[in-house]
mmCIF file of C-alpha atoms in Angstrom:
data_model
loop_
_atom_site.group_PDB
_atom_site.id
_atom_site.type_symbol
_atom_site.label_atom_id
_atom_site.label_comp_id
_atom_site.label_asym_id
_atom_site.label_seq_id
_atom_site.Cartn_x
_atom_site.Cartn_y
_atom_site.Cartn_z
ATOM 1 C CA UNK A 1 122.745 125.170 174.406
ATOM 2 C CA UNK A 2 119.973 123.450 177.129
ATOM 3 C CA UNK A 3 119.811 120.431 174.889
ATOM 4 C CA UNK A 4 123.780 119.868 175.713
ATOM 5 C CA UNK A 5 123.551 120.834 179.193
ATOM 6 C CA UNK A 6 120.636 118.257 179.827
ATOM 7 C CA UNK A 7 122.743 115.460 178.103
ATOM 8 C CA UNK A 8 125.699 116.183 180.323
ATOM 9 C CA UNK A 9 123.334 115.686 183.399
ATOM 10 C CA UNK A 10 122.060 112.362 181.834
ATOM 11 C CA UNK A 11 125.219 110.765 181.628
ATOM 12 C CA UNK A 12 126.533 111.908 184.995
ATOM 13 C CA UNK A 13 123.457 110.113 186.467
ATOM 14 C CA UNK A 14 124.247 107.041 184.209
ATOM 15 C CA UNK A 15 127.331 106.669 185.437
ATOM 16 C CA UNK A 16 126.726 107.199 188.978
ATOM 17 C CA UNK A 17 124.157 104.293 188.818
ATOM 18 C CA UNK A 18 127.042 102.235 187.041
ATOM 19 C CA UNK A 19 129.513 102.814 189.536
ATOM 20 C CA UNK A 20 126.878 101.974 192.307
ATOM 21 C CA UNK A 21 126.216 98.661 190.637
ATOM 22 C CA UNK A 22 130.056 97.879 189.879
ATOM 23 C CA UNK A 23 130.442 98.756 194.084
ATOM 24 C CA UNK A 24 127.584 96.493 194.783
ATOM 25 C CA UNK A 25 128.888 93.407 192.632
ATOM 26 C CA UNK A 26 132.092 93.647 194.448
ATOM 27 C CA UNK A 27 130.520 93.621 197.715
ATOM 28 C CA UNK A 28 128.646 90.688 196.694
ATOM 29 C CA UNK A 29 131.328 88.824 195.408
ATOM 30 C CA UNK A 30 133.337 89.595 198.450
ATOM 31 C CA UNK A 31 130.559 88.411 200.700
ATOM 32 C CA UNK A 32 130.107 85.320 198.662
ATOM 33 C CA UNK A 33 133.806 84.644 198.569
ATOM 34 C CA UNK A 34 134.299 84.783 202.185
ATOM 35 C CA UNK A 35 131.152 82.814 203.254
ATOM 36 C CA UNK A 36 132.398 80.461 200.783
ATOM 37 C CA UNK A 37 135.978 80.188 202.320
ATOM 38 C CA UNK A 38 134.475 80.203 205.696
ATOM 39 C CA UNK A 39 132.831 76.940 204.488
ATOM 40 C CA UNK A 40 135.576 75.195 203.204
ATOM 41 C CA UNK A 41 137.544 76.101 206.300
ATOM 42 C CA UNK A 42 134.968 74.669 208.271
ATOM 43 C CA UNK A 43 134.458 71.688 206.478
ATOM 44 C CA UNK A 44 138.361 71.279 206.195
ATOM 45 C CA UNK A 45 138.742 71.266 209.854
ATOM 46 C CA UNK A 46 135.882 68.795 210.525
ATOM 47 C CA UNK A 47 137.457 66.431 208.319
ATOM 48 C CA UNK A 48 140.876 67.079 209.998
ATOM 49 C CA UNK A 49 139.657 66.392 213.365
ATOM 50 C CA UNK A 50 137.640 63.057 212.071
ATOM 51 C CA UNK A 51 141.005 61.921 210.418
ATOM 52 C CA UNK A 52 142.916 62.793 213.665
ATOM 53 C CA UNK A 53 140.185 60.859 215.912
ATOM 54 C CA UNK A 54 140.135 57.993 213.187
ATOM 55 C CA UNK A 55 144.163 57.761 213.452
ATOM 56 C CA UNK A 56 144.154 57.798 217.071
ATOM 57 C CA UNK A 57 141.720 55.012 217.426
ATOM 58 C CA UNK A 58 143.408 52.947 215.232
ATOM 59 C CA UNK A 59 146.536 53.241 216.894
ATOM 60 C CA UNK A 60 144.742 52.187 220.100
ATOM 61 C CA UNK A 61 143.405 48.923 218.209
ATOM 62 C CA UNK A 62 145.383 45.901 219.820
ATOM 63 C CA UNK A 63 143.897 42.278 218.659
ATOM 64 C CA UNK A 64 145.819 38.988 219.318
ATOM 65 C CA UNK A 65 145.008 35.612 218.190
ATOM 66 C CA UNK A 66 144.047 33.487 221.544
ATOM 67 C CA UNK A 67 143.409 30.410 220.109
ATOM 68 C CA UNK A 68 143.736 29.261 216.354
ATOM 69 C CA UNK A 69 142.174 25.824 215.329
ATOM 70 C CA UNK A 70 140.469 23.613 212.749
ATOM 71 C CA UNK A 71 136.929 22.355 213.485
ATOM 72 C CA UNK A 72 136.107 18.290 212.703
ATOM 73 C CA UNK A 73 135.178 19.181 209.198
ATOM 74 C CA UNK A 74 138.354 21.169 208.654
ATOM 75 C CA UNK A 75 137.251 24.918 208.500
ATOM 76 C CA UNK A 76 139.379 27.414 210.275
ATOM 77 C CA UNK A 77 137.968 28.750 213.600
ATOM 78 C CA UNK A 78 139.731 31.612 215.271
ATOM 79 C CA UNK A 79 139.417 32.953 218.770
ATOM 80 C CA UNK A 80 140.257 36.696 219.340
ATOM 81 C CA UNK A 81 140.948 38.954 222.273
ATOM 82 C CA UNK A 82 140.559 42.702 222.433
ATOM 83 C CA UNK A 83 143.536 43.913 224.439
ATOM 84 C CA UNK A 84 143.035 47.576 223.379
ATOM 85 C CA UNK A 85 141.085 50.392 224.736
ATOM 86 C CA UNK A 86 138.596 50.753 221.985
ATOM 87 C CA UNK A 87 136.146 48.385 220.165
ATOM 88 C CA UNK A 88 137.556 46.839 216.983
ATOM 89 C CA UNK A 89 135.326 45.739 214.107
ATOM 90 C CA UNK A 90 136.649 42.765 212.090
ATOM 91 C CA UNK A 91 135.555 42.972 208.547
ATOM 92 C CA UNK A 92 137.882 40.367 206.604
ATOM 93 C CA UNK A 93 139.774 36.984 207.462
ATOM 94 C CA UNK A 94 142.012 36.086 205.056
ATOM 95 C CA UNK A 95 143.965 33.010 204.621
ATOM 96 C CA UNK A 96 147.358 31.997 202.569
ATOM 97 C CA UNK A 97 148.442 28.954 201.407
ATOM 98 C CA UNK A 98 152.037 28.974 201.638
ATOM 99 C CA UNK A 99 152.658 25.467 200.457
ATOM 100 C CA UNK A 100 151.756 26.005 197.051
ATOM 101 C CA UNK A 101 153.657 28.669 194.563
ATOM 102 C CA UNK A 102 152.654 31.308 194.152
ATOM 103 C CA UNK A 103 150.241 30.933 197.414
ATOM 104 C CA UNK A 104 146.316 30.679 196.705
ATOM 105 C CA UNK A 105 144.320 32.835 198.729
ATOM 106 C CA UNK A 106 140.849 32.794 200.230
ATOM 107 C CA UNK A 107 139.136 35.713 202.135
ATOM 108 C CA UNK A 108 135.881 35.116 204.550
ATOM 109 C CA UNK A 109 133.798 38.231 205.095
ATOM 110 C CA UNK A 110 132.849 39.016 208.840
ATOM 111 C CA UNK A 111 131.282 41.554 210.452
ATOM 112 C CA UNK A 112 132.304 41.095 214.282
ATOM 113 C CA UNK A 113 132.609 43.689 216.492
ATOM 114 C CA UNK A 114 134.785 42.933 219.830
ATOM 115 C CA UNK A 115 134.763 45.523 222.687
ATOM 116 C CA UNK A 116 137.881 46.073 224.814
ATOM 117 C CA UNK A 117 138.911 43.098 227.363
ATOM 118 C CA UNK A 118 136.165 40.801 225.588
ATOM 119 C CA UNK A 119 136.933 37.891 223.269
ATOM 120 C CA UNK A 120 135.225 36.148 220.045
ATOM 121 C CA UNK A 121 135.211 32.859 218.580
ATOM 122 C CA UNK A 122 134.966 33.225 214.671
ATOM 123 C CA UNK A 123 134.219 29.828 212.613
ATOM 124 C CA UNK A 124 134.935 30.499 208.980
ATOM 125 C CA UNK A 125 133.924 28.562 206.009
ATOM 126 C CA UNK A 126 137.298 28.312 204.803
ATOM 127 C CA UNK A 127 138.883 24.976 204.104
ATOM 128 C CA UNK A 128 141.937 23.911 206.040
ATOM 129 C CA UNK A 129 144.384 21.121 205.031
ATOM 130 C CA UNK A 130 146.314 20.275 208.506
ATOM 131 C CA UNK A 131 149.286 19.257 206.750
ATOM 132 C CA UNK A 132 149.602 22.373 205.034
ATOM 133 C CA UNK A 133 151.213 25.968 206.439
ATOM 134 C CA UNK A 134 149.225 28.886 205.988
ATOM 135 C CA UNK A 135 149.315 32.896 206.443
ATOM 136 C CA UNK A 136 146.516 34.136 208.447
ATOM 137 C CA UNK A 137 145.473 37.596 208.034
ATOM 138 C CA UNK A 138 142.596 39.302 210.249
ATOM 139 C CA UNK A 139 141.833 43.216 208.935
ATOM 140 C CA UNK A 140 139.652 45.420 210.924
ATOM 141 C CA UNK A 141 137.499 48.251 209.567
ATOM 142 C CA UNK A 142 140.308 50.864 210.768
ATOM 143 C CA UNK A 143 142.588 49.011 208.514
ATOM 144 C CA UNK A 144 145.152 47.476 210.945
ATOM 145 C CA UNK A 145 146.170 43.727 209.541
ATOM 146 C CA UNK A 146 147.084 41.248 212.413
ATOM 147 C CA UNK A 147 149.217 38.275 210.560
ATOM 148 C CA UNK A 148 149.523 34.964 212.335
ATOM 149 C CA UNK A 149 150.674 31.507 210.897
ATOM 150 C CA UNK A 150 149.000 27.924 211.010
ATOM 151 C CA UNK A 151 149.875 26.022 212.617
ATOM 152 C CA UNK A 152 151.545 28.310 215.413
ATOM 153 C CA UNK A 153 154.662 27.364 215.872
ATOM 154 C CA UNK A 154 155.089 26.019 219.673
ATOM 155 C CA UNK A 155 158.766 25.026 220.209
ATOM 156 C CA UNK A 156 157.944 23.660 223.554
ATOM 157 C CA UNK A 157 155.046 21.432 222.091
ATOM 158 C CA UNK A 158 153.512 19.377 224.641
ATOM 159 C CA UNK A 159 156.091 18.856 227.106
ATOM 160 C CA UNK A 160 155.181 22.319 228.429
ATOM 161 C CA UNK A 161 154.095 23.220 232.017
ATOM 162 C CA UNK A 162 152.390 26.472 233.061
ATOM 163 C CA UNK A 163 152.224 27.083 236.989
ATOM 164 C CA UNK A 164 150.826 29.751 238.986
ATOM 165 C CA UNK A 165 152.235 30.238 242.538
ATOM 166 C CA UNK A 166 150.321 32.392 244.944
ATOM 167 C CA UNK A 167 147.531 31.867 247.927
ATOM 168 C CA UNK A 168 144.266 30.853 247.393
ATOM 169 C CA UNK A 169 142.822 33.362 249.478
ATOM 170 C CA UNK A 170 143.329 37.251 249.700
ATOM 171 C CA UNK A 171 142.604 40.284 251.489
ATOM 172 C CA UNK A 172 139.915 42.972 250.438
ATOM 173 C CA UNK A 173 141.444 45.355 248.443
ATOM 174 C CA UNK A 174 145.188 44.628 248.817
ATOM 175 C CA UNK A 175 147.421 43.557 245.797
ATOM 176 C CA UNK A 176 148.885 40.024 246.247
ATOM 177 C CA UNK A 177 151.571 39.041 243.843
ATOM 178 C CA UNK A 178 151.379 35.515 241.774
ATOM 179 C CA UNK A 179 154.347 34.245 239.593
ATOM 180 C CA UNK A 180 153.839 32.782 236.677
ATOM 181 C CA UNK A 181 156.247 29.671 235.642
ATOM 182 C CA UNK A 182 156.482 28.447 232.154
ATOM 183 C CA UNK A 183 158.525 25.138 232.020
ATOM 184 C CA UNK A 184 159.426 22.018 230.660
ATOM 185 C CA UNK A 185 158.495 18.635 232.175
ATOM 186 C CA UNK A 186 161.815 18.594 233.466
ATOM 187 C CA UNK A 187 161.844 21.998 235.115
ATOM 188 C CA UNK A 188 163.794 23.548 232.215
ATOM 189 C CA UNK A 189 162.618 27.227 231.702
ATOM 190 C CA UNK A 190 161.004 28.419 228.652
ATOM 191 C CA UNK A 191 162.553 32.281 228.657
ATOM 192 C CA UNK A 192 160.769 35.103 226.273
ATOM 193 C CA UNK A 193 157.508 33.110 225.815
ATOM 194 C CA UNK A 194 154.152 35.319 225.678
ATOM 195 C CA UNK A 195 151.495 35.026 228.615
ATOM 196 C CA UNK A 196 148.335 36.271 228.335
ATOM 197 C CA UNK A 197 146.420 36.633 232.301
ATOM 198 C CA UNK A 198 142.867 37.363 232.947
ATOM 199 C CA UNK A 199 140.694 37.580 236.134
ATOM 200 C CA UNK A 200 137.072 36.950 236.048
ATOM 201 C CA UNK A 201 135.946 38.619 239.314
ATOM 202 C CA UNK A 202 133.458 41.659 239.520
ATOM 203 C CA UNK A 203 135.974 44.057 240.877
ATOM 204 C CA UNK A 204 138.915 41.727 240.418
ATOM 205 C CA UNK A 205 141.872 43.651 238.662
ATOM 206 C CA UNK A 206 145.513 43.081 237.405
ATOM 207 C CA UNK A 207 148.066 45.884 238.112
ATOM 208 C CA UNK A 208 149.045 47.287 234.755
ATOM 209 C CA UNK A 209 151.782 49.997 234.949
ATOM 210 C CA UNK A 210 150.131 52.809 237.229
ATOM 211 C CA UNK A 211 146.616 51.501 236.566
ATOM 212 C CA UNK A 212 144.825 47.982 236.530
ATOM 213 C CA UNK A 213 143.047 46.196 234.240
ATOM 214 C CA UNK A 214 141.236 42.783 234.149
ATOM 215 C CA UNK A 215 143.864 41.383 231.845
ATOM 216 C CA UNK A 216 147.542 41.645 231.564
ATOM 217 C CA UNK A 217 150.042 40.175 228.736
ATOM 218 C CA UNK A 218 153.662 40.284 228.444
ATOM 219 C CA UNK A 219 156.846 37.879 228.145
ATOM 220 C CA UNK A 220 158.426 35.712 230.619
ATOM 221 C CA UNK A 221 161.849 36.609 231.688
ATOM 222 C CA UNK A 222 165.404 35.020 231.335
ATOM 223 C CA UNK A 223 163.970 32.320 234.004
ATOM 224 C CA UNK A 224 160.543 31.630 232.155
ATOM 225 C CA UNK A 225 158.616 33.670 235.049
ATOM 226 C CA UNK A 226 156.405 36.561 235.004
ATOM 227 C CA UNK A 227 154.966 38.079 238.027
ATOM 228 C CA UNK A 228 151.774 39.854 238.559
ATOM 229 C CA UNK A 229 149.757 41.668 241.197
ATOM 230 C CA UNK A 230 146.168 41.091 241.827
ATOM 231 C CA UNK A 231 143.583 42.920 244.072
ATOM 232 C CA UNK A 232 139.658 42.347 244.191
ATOM 233 C CA UNK A 233 137.567 44.815 246.736
ATOM 234 C CA UNK A 234 134.051 42.908 246.534
ATOM 235 C CA UNK A 235 132.652 44.239 250.018
ATOM 236 C CA UNK A 236 130.861 40.738 250.641
ATOM 237 C CA UNK A 237 133.860 38.329 249.548
ATOM 238 C CA UNK A 238 133.697 36.674 246.349
ATOM 239 C CA UNK A 239 135.433 33.803 244.203
ATOM 240 C CA UNK A 240 137.159 34.803 241.284
ATOM 241 C CA UNK A 241 138.770 33.105 238.406
ATOM 242 C CA UNK A 242 142.992 33.846 237.447
ATOM 243 C CA UNK A 243 143.313 32.242 233.687
ATOM 244 C CA UNK A 244 146.778 32.193 232.311
ATOM 245 C CA UNK A 245 147.398 31.370 228.971
ATOM 246 C CA UNK A 246 150.706 30.816 226.920
ATOM 247 C CA UNK A 247 151.345 28.787 223.455
ATOM 248 C CA UNK A 248 148.025 26.937 223.148
ATOM 249 C CA UNK A 249 147.978 26.020 227.058
ATOM 250 C CA UNK A 250 145.284 27.441 229.445
ATOM 251 C CA UNK A 251 145.787 27.344 233.204
ATOM 252 C CA UNK A 252 142.851 28.619 235.675
ATOM 253 C CA UNK A 253 143.289 29.051 239.307
ATOM 254 C CA UNK A 254 140.204 29.812 241.935
ATOM 255 C CA UNK A 255 141.002 32.705 244.217
ATOM 256 C CA UNK A 256 138.893 33.689 247.065
ATOM 257 C CA UNK A 257 138.785 37.475 248.198
ATOM 258 C CA UNK A 258 137.757 37.889 252.205
ATOM 259 C CA UNK A 259 134.930 40.023 252.719
ATOM 260 C CA UNK A 260 135.624 43.788 254.038
ATOM 261 C CA UNK A 261 136.986 43.531 257.660
ATOM 262 C CA UNK A 262 137.106 39.386 257.554
#
């Protein structure tokens, strides 16, 4: 009888150890699962934040082709202007020869970073036949694709005139209006054509919406006109340049801003 009683007590002790071990394993598994889940959620939140920031920056990219030409040895040369609020990295330039069927293609690898309000000229090793037509693709690191055709259609050809109407001298820190006109040699307006404006002064700005910038762009109205406002606030005064480009044509105007109190 004593033997039997001792065996029962030993069984109870072994059962308690197994139970404690089981509870310990459950607690350990729970803690591990909690740590793993928390780590995964943190990683997911970080990736989601990175993707959201990437998409935001991608939507802010705004690159235009300011000039598209061919060098003397028939190599494609492109001047790009960054009109957006973020730096843009150009990684590829693609050229599709649309004169052939099917079109042939060439890609030129570039690693060019263009800050906001800056321009960059890229000379490629891609051969261009001036008697053929091409589709040009500029590809950014964020995945945006800008497409242009060569030669760039210019419906007004060499008969176009750009004029800038406005004063040569402006007052300190005061908005001044300038009217840009795109017309033919006979004075006929070219409505709804793209116009790009840029000022080079240290404090010169062009009014854009509720704010201001060193550049502005948009279309002419039905009369072939586009109106902009310019302001400069250099204390001692300064000369600066207003550049206006449209359809491959460029016009510049020297403007003098009077000193403060002058």
